[in-house]
Coordinates of C-alpha atoms and ligand atoms in Angstrom, one line a residue:
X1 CA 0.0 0.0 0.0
X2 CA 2.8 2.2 1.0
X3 CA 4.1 2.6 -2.7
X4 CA 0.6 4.1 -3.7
X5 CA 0.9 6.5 -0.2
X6 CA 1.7 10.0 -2.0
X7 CA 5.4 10.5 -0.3
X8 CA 7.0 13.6 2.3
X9 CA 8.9 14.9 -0.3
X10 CA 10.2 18.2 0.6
X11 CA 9.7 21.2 -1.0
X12 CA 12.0 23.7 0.7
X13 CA 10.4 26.9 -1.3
X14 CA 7.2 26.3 1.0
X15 CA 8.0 28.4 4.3
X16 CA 5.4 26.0 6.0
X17 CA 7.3 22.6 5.7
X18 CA 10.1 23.9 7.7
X19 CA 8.3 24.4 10.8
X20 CA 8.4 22.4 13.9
X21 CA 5.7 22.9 16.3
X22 CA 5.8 25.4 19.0
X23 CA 3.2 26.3 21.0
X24 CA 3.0 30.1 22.2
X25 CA 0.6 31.3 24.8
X26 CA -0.2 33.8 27.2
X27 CA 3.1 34.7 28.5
X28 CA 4.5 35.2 25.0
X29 CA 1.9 38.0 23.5
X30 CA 4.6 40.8 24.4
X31 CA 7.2 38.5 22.4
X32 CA 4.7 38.0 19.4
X33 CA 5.7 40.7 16.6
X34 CA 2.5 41.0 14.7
X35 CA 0.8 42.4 18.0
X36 CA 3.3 45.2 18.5
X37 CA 1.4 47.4 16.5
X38 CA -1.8 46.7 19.3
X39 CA -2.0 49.4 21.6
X40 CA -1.6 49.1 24.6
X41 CA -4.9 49.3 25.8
X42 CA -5.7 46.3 23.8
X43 CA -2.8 43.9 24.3
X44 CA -3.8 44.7 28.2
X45 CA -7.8 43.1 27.3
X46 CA -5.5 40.6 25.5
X47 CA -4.1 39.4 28.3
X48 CA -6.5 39.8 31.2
X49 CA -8.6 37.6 28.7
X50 CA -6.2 35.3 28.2
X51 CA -6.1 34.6 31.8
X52 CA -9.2 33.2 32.0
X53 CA -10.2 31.6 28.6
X54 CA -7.7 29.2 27.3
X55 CA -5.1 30.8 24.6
X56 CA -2.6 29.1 22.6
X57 CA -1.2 29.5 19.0
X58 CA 1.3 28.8 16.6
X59 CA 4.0 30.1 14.1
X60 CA 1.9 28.4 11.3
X61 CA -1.5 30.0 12.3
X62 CA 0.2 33.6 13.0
X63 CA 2.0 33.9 9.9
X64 CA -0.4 31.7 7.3
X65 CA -3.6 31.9 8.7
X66 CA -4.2 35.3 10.0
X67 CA -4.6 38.1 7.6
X68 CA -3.0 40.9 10.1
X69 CA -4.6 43.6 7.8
X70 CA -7.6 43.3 8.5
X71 CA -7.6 42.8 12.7
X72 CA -9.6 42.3 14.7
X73 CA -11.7 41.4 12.0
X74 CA -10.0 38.4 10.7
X75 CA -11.9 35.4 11.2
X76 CA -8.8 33.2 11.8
X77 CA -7.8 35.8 14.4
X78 CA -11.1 35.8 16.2
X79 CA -10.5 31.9 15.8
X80 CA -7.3 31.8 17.8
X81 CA -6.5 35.5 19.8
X82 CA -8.2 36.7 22.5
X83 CA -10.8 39.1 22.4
X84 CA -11.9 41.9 25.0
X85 CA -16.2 40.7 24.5
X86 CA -15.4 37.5 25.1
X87 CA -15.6 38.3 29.0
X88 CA -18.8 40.3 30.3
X89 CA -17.5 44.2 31.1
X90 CA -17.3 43.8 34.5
X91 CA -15.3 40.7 34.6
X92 CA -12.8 42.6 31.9
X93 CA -12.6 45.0 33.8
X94 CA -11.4 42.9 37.1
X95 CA -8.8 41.2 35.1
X96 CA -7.3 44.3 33.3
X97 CA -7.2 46.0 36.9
X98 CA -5.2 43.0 38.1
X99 CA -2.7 42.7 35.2
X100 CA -2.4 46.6 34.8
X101 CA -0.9 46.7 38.7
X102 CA 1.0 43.2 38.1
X103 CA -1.0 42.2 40.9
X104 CA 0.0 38.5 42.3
X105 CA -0.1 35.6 40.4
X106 CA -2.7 34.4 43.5
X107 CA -4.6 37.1 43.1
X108 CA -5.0 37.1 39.3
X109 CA -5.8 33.0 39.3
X110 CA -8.2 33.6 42.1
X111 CA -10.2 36.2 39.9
X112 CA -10.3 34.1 37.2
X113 CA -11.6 30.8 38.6
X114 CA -14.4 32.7 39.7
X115 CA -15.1 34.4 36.6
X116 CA -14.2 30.9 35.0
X117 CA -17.2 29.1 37.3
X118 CA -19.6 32.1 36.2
X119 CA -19.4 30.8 32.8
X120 CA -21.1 27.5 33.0
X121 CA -19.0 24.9 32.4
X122 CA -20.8 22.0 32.6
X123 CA -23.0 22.1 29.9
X124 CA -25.4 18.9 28.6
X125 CA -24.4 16.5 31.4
X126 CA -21.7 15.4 29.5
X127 CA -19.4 14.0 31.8
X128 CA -21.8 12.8 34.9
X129 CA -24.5 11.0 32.5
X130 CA -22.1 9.2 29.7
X131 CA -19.4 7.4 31.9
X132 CA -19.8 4.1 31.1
X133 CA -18.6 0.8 34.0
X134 CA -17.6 -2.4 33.6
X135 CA -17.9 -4.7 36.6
X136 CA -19.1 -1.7 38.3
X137 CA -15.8 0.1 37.8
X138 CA -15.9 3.3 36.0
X139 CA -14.4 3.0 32.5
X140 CA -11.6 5.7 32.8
X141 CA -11.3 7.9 29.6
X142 CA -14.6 6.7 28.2
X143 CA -18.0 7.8 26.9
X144 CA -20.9 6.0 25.8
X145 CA -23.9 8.1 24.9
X146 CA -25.3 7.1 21.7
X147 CA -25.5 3.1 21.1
X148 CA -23.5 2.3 18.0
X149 CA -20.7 4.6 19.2
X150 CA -17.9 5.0 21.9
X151 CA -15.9 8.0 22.4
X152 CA -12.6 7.4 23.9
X153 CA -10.2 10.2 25.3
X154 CA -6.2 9.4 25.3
X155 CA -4.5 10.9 28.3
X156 CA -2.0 12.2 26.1
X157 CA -4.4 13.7 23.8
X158 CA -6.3 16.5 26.2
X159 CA -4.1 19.5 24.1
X160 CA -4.2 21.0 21.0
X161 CA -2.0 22.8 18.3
X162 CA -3.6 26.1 18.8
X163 CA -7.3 26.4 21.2
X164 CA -9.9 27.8 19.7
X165 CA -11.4 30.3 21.3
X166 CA -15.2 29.5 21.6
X167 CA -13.9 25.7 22.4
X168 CA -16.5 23.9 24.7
X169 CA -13.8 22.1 26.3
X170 CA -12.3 25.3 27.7
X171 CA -12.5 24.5 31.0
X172 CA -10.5 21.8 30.5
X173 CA -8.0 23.8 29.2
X174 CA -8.0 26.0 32.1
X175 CA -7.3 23.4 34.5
X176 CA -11.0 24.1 35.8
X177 CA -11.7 20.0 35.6
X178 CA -10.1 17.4 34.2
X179 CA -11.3 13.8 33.0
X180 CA -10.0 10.7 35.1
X181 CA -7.5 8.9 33.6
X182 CA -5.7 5.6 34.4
X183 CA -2.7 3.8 32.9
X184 CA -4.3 1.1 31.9
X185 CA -6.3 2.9 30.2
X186 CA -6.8 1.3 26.7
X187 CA -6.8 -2.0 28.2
X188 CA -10.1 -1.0 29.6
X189 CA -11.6 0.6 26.9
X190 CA -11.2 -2.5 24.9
X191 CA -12.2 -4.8 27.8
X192 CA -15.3 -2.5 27.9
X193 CA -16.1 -2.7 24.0
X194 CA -15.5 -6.5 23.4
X195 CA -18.8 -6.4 26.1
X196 CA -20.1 -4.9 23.9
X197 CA -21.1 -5.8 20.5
X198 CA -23.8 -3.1 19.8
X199 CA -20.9 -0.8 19.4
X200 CA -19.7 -0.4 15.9
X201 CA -17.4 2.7 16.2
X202 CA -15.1 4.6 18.5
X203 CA -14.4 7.8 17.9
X204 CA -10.8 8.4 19.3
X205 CA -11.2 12.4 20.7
X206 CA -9.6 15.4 22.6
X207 CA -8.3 17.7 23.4
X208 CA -6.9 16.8 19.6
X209 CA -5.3 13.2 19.4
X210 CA -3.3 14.4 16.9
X211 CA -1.0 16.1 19.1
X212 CA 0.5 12.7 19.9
X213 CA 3.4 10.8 18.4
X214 CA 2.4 8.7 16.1
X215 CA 4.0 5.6 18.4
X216 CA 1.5 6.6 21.3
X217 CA -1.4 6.9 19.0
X218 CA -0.4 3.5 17.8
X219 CA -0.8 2.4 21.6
X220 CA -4.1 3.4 21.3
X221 CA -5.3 2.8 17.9
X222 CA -3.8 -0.8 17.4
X223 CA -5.4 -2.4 20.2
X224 CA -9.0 -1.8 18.1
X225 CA -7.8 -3.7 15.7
X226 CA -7.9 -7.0 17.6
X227 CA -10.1 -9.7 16.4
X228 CA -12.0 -10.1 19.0
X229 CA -13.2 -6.4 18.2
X230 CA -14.7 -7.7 15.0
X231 CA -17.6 -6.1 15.8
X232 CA -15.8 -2.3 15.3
X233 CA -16.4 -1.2 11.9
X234 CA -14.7 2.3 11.5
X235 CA -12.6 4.4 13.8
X236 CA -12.7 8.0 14.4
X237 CA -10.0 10.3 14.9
X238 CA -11.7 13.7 15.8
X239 CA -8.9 16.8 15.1
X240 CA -7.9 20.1 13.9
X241 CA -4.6 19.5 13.5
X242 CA -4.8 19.1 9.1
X243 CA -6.5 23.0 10.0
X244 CA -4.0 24.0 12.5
X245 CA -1.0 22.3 12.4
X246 CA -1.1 19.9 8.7
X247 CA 2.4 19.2 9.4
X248 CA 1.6 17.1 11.4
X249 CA 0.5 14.6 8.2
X250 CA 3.2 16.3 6.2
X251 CA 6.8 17.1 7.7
X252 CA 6.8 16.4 11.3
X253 CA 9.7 13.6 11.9
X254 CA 7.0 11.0 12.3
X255 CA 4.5 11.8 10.0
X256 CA 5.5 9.0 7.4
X257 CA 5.0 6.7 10.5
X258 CA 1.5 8.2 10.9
X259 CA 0.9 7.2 7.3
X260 CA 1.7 3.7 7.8
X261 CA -0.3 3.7 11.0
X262 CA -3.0 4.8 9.2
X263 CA -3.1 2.3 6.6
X264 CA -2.8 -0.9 9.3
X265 CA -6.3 0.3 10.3
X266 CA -7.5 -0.1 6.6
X267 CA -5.5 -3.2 6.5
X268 CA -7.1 -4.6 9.4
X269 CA -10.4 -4.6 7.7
X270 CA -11.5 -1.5 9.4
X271 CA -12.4 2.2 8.3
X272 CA -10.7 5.3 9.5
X273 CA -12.5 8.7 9.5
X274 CA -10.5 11.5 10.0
X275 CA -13.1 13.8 12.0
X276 CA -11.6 16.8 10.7
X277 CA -12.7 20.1 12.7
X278 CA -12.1 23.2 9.8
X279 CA -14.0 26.9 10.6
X280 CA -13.4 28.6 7.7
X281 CA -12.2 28.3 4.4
X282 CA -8.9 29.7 5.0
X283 CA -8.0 26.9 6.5
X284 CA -7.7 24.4 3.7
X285 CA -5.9 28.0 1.7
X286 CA -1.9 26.9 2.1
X287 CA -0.2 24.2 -0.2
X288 CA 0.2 22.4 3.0
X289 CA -2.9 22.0 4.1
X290 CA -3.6 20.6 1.0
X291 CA -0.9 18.4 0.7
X292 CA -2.4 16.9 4.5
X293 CA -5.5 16.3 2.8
X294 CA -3.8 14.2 0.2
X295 CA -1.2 12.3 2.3
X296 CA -4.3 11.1 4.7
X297 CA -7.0 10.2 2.1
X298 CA -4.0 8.3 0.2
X299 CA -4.0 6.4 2.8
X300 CA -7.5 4.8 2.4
X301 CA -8.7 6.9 5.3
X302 CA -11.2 9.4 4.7
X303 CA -11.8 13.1 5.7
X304 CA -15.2 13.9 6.9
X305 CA -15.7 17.5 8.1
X306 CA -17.4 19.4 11.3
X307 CA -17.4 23.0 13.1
X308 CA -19.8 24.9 15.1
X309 CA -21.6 27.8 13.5
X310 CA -19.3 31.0 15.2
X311 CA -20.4 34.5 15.0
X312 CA -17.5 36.6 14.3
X313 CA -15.3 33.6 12.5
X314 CA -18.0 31.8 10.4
X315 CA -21.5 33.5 10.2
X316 CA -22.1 33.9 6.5
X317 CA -23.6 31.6 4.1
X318 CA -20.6 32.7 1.7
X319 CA -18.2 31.6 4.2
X320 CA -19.9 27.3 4.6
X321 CA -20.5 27.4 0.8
X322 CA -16.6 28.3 0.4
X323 CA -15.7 26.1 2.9
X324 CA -17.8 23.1 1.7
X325 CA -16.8 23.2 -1.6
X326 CA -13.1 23.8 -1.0
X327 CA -13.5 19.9 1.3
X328 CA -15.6 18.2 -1.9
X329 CA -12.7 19.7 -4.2
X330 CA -10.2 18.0 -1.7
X331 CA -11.8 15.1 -1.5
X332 CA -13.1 15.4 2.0
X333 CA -16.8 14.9 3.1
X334 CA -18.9 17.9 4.9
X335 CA -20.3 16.0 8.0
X336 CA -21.9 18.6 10.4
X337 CA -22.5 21.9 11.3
X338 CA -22.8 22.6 15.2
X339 CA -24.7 25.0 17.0
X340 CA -22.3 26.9 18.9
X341 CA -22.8 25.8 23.0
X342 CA -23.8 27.3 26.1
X343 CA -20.8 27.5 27.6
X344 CA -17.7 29.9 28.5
X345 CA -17.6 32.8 25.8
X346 CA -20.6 31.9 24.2
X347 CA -22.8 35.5 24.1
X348 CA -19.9 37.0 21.8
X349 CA -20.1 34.0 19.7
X350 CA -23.5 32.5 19.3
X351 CA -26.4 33.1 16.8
X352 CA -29.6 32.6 17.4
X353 CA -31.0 29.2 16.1
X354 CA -33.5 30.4 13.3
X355 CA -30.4 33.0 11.8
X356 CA -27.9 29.7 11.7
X357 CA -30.7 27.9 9.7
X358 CA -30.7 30.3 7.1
X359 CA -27.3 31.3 6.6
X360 CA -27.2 26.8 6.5
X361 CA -29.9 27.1 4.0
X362 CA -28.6 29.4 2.0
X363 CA -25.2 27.7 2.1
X364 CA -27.0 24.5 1.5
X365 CA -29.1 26.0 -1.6
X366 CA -25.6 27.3 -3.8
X367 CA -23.6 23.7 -3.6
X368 CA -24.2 20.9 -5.4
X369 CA -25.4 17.3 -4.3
X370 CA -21.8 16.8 -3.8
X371 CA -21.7 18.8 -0.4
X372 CA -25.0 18.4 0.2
X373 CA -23.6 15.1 2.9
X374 CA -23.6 18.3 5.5
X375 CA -26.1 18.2 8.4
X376 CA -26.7 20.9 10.6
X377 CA -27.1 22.9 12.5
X378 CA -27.1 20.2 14.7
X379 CA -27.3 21.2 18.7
X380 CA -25.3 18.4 21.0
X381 CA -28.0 18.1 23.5
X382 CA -28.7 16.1 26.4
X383 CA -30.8 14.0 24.9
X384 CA -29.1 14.1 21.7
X385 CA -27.8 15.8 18.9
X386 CA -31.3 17.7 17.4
X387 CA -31.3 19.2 13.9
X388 CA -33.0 22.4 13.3
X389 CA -34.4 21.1 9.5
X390 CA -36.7 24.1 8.4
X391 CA -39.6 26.8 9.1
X392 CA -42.9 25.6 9.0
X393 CA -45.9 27.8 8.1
X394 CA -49.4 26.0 9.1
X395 CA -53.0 27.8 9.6
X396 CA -51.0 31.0 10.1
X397 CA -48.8 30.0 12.3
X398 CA -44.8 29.5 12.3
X399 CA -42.4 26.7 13.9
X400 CA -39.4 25.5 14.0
X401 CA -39.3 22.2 12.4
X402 CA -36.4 19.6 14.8
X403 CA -35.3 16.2 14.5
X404 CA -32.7 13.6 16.3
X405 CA -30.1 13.1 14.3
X406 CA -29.1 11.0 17.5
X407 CA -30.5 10.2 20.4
X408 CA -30.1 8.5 24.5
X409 CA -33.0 6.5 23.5
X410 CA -32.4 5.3 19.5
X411 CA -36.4 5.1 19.3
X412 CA -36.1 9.2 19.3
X413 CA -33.9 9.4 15.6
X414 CA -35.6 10.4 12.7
X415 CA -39.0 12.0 14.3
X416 CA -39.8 14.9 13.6
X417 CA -41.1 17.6 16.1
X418 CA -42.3 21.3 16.2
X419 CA -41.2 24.3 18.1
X420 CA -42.9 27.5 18.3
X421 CA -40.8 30.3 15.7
X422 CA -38.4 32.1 17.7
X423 CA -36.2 34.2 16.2
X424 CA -33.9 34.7 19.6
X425 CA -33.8 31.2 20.7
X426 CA -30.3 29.8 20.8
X427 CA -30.2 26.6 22.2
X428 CA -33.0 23.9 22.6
X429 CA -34.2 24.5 26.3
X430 CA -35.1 27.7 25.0
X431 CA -37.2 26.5 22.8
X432 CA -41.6 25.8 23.5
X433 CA -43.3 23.1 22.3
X434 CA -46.0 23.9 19.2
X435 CA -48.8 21.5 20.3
X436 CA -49.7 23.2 23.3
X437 CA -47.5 20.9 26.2
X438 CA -45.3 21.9 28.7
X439 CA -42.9 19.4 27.1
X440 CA -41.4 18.3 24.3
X441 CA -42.2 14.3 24.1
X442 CA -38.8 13.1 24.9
X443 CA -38.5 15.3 28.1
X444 CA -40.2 12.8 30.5
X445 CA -38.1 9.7 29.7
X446 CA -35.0 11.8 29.4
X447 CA -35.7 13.1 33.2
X448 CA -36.1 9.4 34.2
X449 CA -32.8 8.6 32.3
X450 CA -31.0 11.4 34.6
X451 CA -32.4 9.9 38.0
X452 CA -31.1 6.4 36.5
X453 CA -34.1 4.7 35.1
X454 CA -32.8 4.0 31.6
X455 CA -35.6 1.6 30.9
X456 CA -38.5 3.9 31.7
X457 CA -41.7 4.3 29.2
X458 CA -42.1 8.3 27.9
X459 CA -44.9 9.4 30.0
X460 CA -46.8 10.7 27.1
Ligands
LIG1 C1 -21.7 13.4 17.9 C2 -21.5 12.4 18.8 C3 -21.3 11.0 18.4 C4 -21.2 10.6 17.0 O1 -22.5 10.8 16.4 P1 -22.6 10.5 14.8 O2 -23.9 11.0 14.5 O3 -22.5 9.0 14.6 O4 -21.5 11.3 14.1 C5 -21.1 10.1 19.4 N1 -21.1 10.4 20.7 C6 -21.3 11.7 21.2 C7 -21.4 12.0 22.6 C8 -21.5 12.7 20.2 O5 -21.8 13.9 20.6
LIG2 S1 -9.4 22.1 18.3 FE1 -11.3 21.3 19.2 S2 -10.8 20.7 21.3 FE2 -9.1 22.0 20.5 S3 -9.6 24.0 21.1 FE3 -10.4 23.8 19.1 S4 -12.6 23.1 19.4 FE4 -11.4 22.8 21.3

């Protein structure tokens, strides 16, 4: 397979291929050269931000992805930097108070963990409802929400090559809570899936597993391919990386290895799915990130594709129709597009449901059948991931037209139900039912689910 495998050759006139990776963060935006022309007033909101919300870049990102013309503007800027709204007036204006006097380093971290647990950051039960146990013994690393599919989190995985700054793992980040870990941590996970059979996928996540060696991902991802796990078909990899850092695929020391990791999945009778996370369209813009594209799919893996919906880095139907036909060009596959969560920064980035639907639709509308493999925008509930599919008009009246595109309960996929029109609504608790109940008809069940009844009868 390896001969067909397009090869690293270098190509020195590409200023990208000669990285390697560095991660810059807070400490360094005094030593970052394209913010010396901030003033100070701003590189001060920089960094009382920065103190709080999770910030780290790259050399890649700052000198290929940004257009530093057009800041604070740029969408790959809002992406990646720092930005004063991100924290509510009065919290900025703790934070800059602190880092104006140079106050103590106790003082400043005290500040922001309390601005940190104002922000909600436990949205949709994630971690307390989907922790699967074997013999009573919590699977360490693990979560199993949605039948068919088990999402697995490396230890060495939890970073990234460059945080995005409406990322709903933020408070990970931070340091504000972490997931429990255990060595033997891939010993259990497949102890757990040869249990069970129902499970057809894992979808290997972060942080960004990418930001392993490729021998520690291989600690991970060879394991899966046991035979006793016949019952896997495909493996995930969720990651930003070919967006942030496509070296990784391309010229890092090991990323021939990775290749050749790759293809043993194939080999082994099993599909990998590159979950790749890209914003905007200037992400796939550099010969490299192209080339990342191409090294991967040569592989036999293939490149589906997924963001949230960000105002400020991606809120224009221009913008996903770019970006969608840019992936079908490369041969990668548009997957989902995510409503943005409720969660840390989120008033400076969401949109309201109904205003993501159109610029969707509109998106949707000007790319051929080709592209047309996108789904969204899709909200990551509780009780599942629900698609806002379309306005309704009936007897004079309009709703907002929702569907499981995944569910706790795989008896709630595919049915269709109506909310009342709301143009402000940005998540689904905020949304009314249209036939006249309190509820919407999964509500019930999905209470009983939470008190530990996963066999309970919908009350309606
Ligand atoms: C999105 C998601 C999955 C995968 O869902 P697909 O529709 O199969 O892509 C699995 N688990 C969780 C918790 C998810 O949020
Ligand atoms: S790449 Fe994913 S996990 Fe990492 S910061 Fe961005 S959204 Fe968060």
């Amino acid at each position: 397979m390896s001969s067909t495998a397009e090869q690293s050759i270098l190509n020195p006139s590409d200023p990208s291929e000669n990285r390697s990776f560095r991660a810059l963060g807070t400490k360094d935006i005094d030593r970052i050269p394209q913010l010396e022309g901030l003033d100070g007033e701003t590189r001060l909101a920089m960094k009382a931000v920065a103190n709080v919300l999770p910030f780290r870049v790259n050399q890649y990102v700052i000198d290929e992805l940004i257009d530093w013309s057009n800041i604070p503007n740029d969408p790959m800027y809002q992406l990646t930097f720092p930005q004063p709204g991100m924290l509510a007036p009065e919290n900025l204006d703790r934070m800059i108070g602190l880092v104006a006097k140079d106050a103590p380093r106790m003082d400043i971290v005290r500040a922001a963990r309390e601005i940190q647990r104002s922000l909600n950051p436990h949205p949709a039960g994630q971690f307390e409802l989907n922790v699967p146990k074997l013999d009573g013994e919590v699977v360490p690393g693990v979560q199993h929400k949605y039948r068919e599919t088990v999402l697995f989190f490396p230890a060495s995985g939890q970073t990234c090559h460059a945080y995005c700054t409406y990322c709903f793992r933020w408070p990970q980040f931070v340091g504000l809570d972490g997931l429990k870990f255990a060595s033997k941590q891939v010993e259990s996970l497949v102890a757990y899936l040869k249990r069970h059979p129902e499970v057809s996928n894992v979808v290997i996540t972060g942080g960004d597993p990418m930001i392993m060696k490729t021998s520690v991902l291989a600690r991970t991802l060879e394991p899966l391919l046991s035979p006793e796990l016949e019952h896997l078909d495909s493996i995930r990899i969720g990651s930003k990386a070919p967006a942030y850092w496509p070296q990784r695929f391309v010229t890092d020391a090991d990323s021939d290895a990775l290749m050749r990791l790759f293809e043993r999945v194939g080999a082994a009778g099993k599909h990998l799915a590159l979950m790749a996370h890209y914003s905007h369209p200037r992400e796939l813009s550099t010969p490299i990130a192209e080339r990342a594209l191409a090294r991967i799919q040569s592989t036999g893996a293939t490149v589906r594709c997924q963001a949230p919906l960000i105002r400020h880095v991606n809120d224009s139907a221009k913008a996903w129709a770019e970006l969608w036909g840019r992936q079908v060009q490369l041969g990668a596959i548009p997957y989902y597009l995510f409503v943005e969560r409720d969660t840390g920064p989120r008033d400076y980035f969401s949109v309201p449901l109904v205003r993501s639907l159109e610029i969707f639709q509109d998106a949707y509308r000007s790319v051929s059948g080709l592209a047309r493999t996108v789904r969204g925008p899709s909200m990551s509930a509780t009780p599942g991931k629900v698609l806002v599919d379309g306005l309704l008009s009936v007897g004079g009246e309009d709703h907002i037209v929702l569907r499981f595109l995944q569910a706790r309960n795989p008896e709630w996929v595919g049915r269709p139900f109506l909310a009342r029109f709301d143009p402000e609504a940005r998540w689904l608790d905020e949304l009314v039912p249209s036939d006249g109940r309190s509820e919407f008809f999964f509500e019930a069940e999905m209470r009983a689910i939470e008190k530990g009844v996963p066999e309970a009868v919908a009350a309606s």
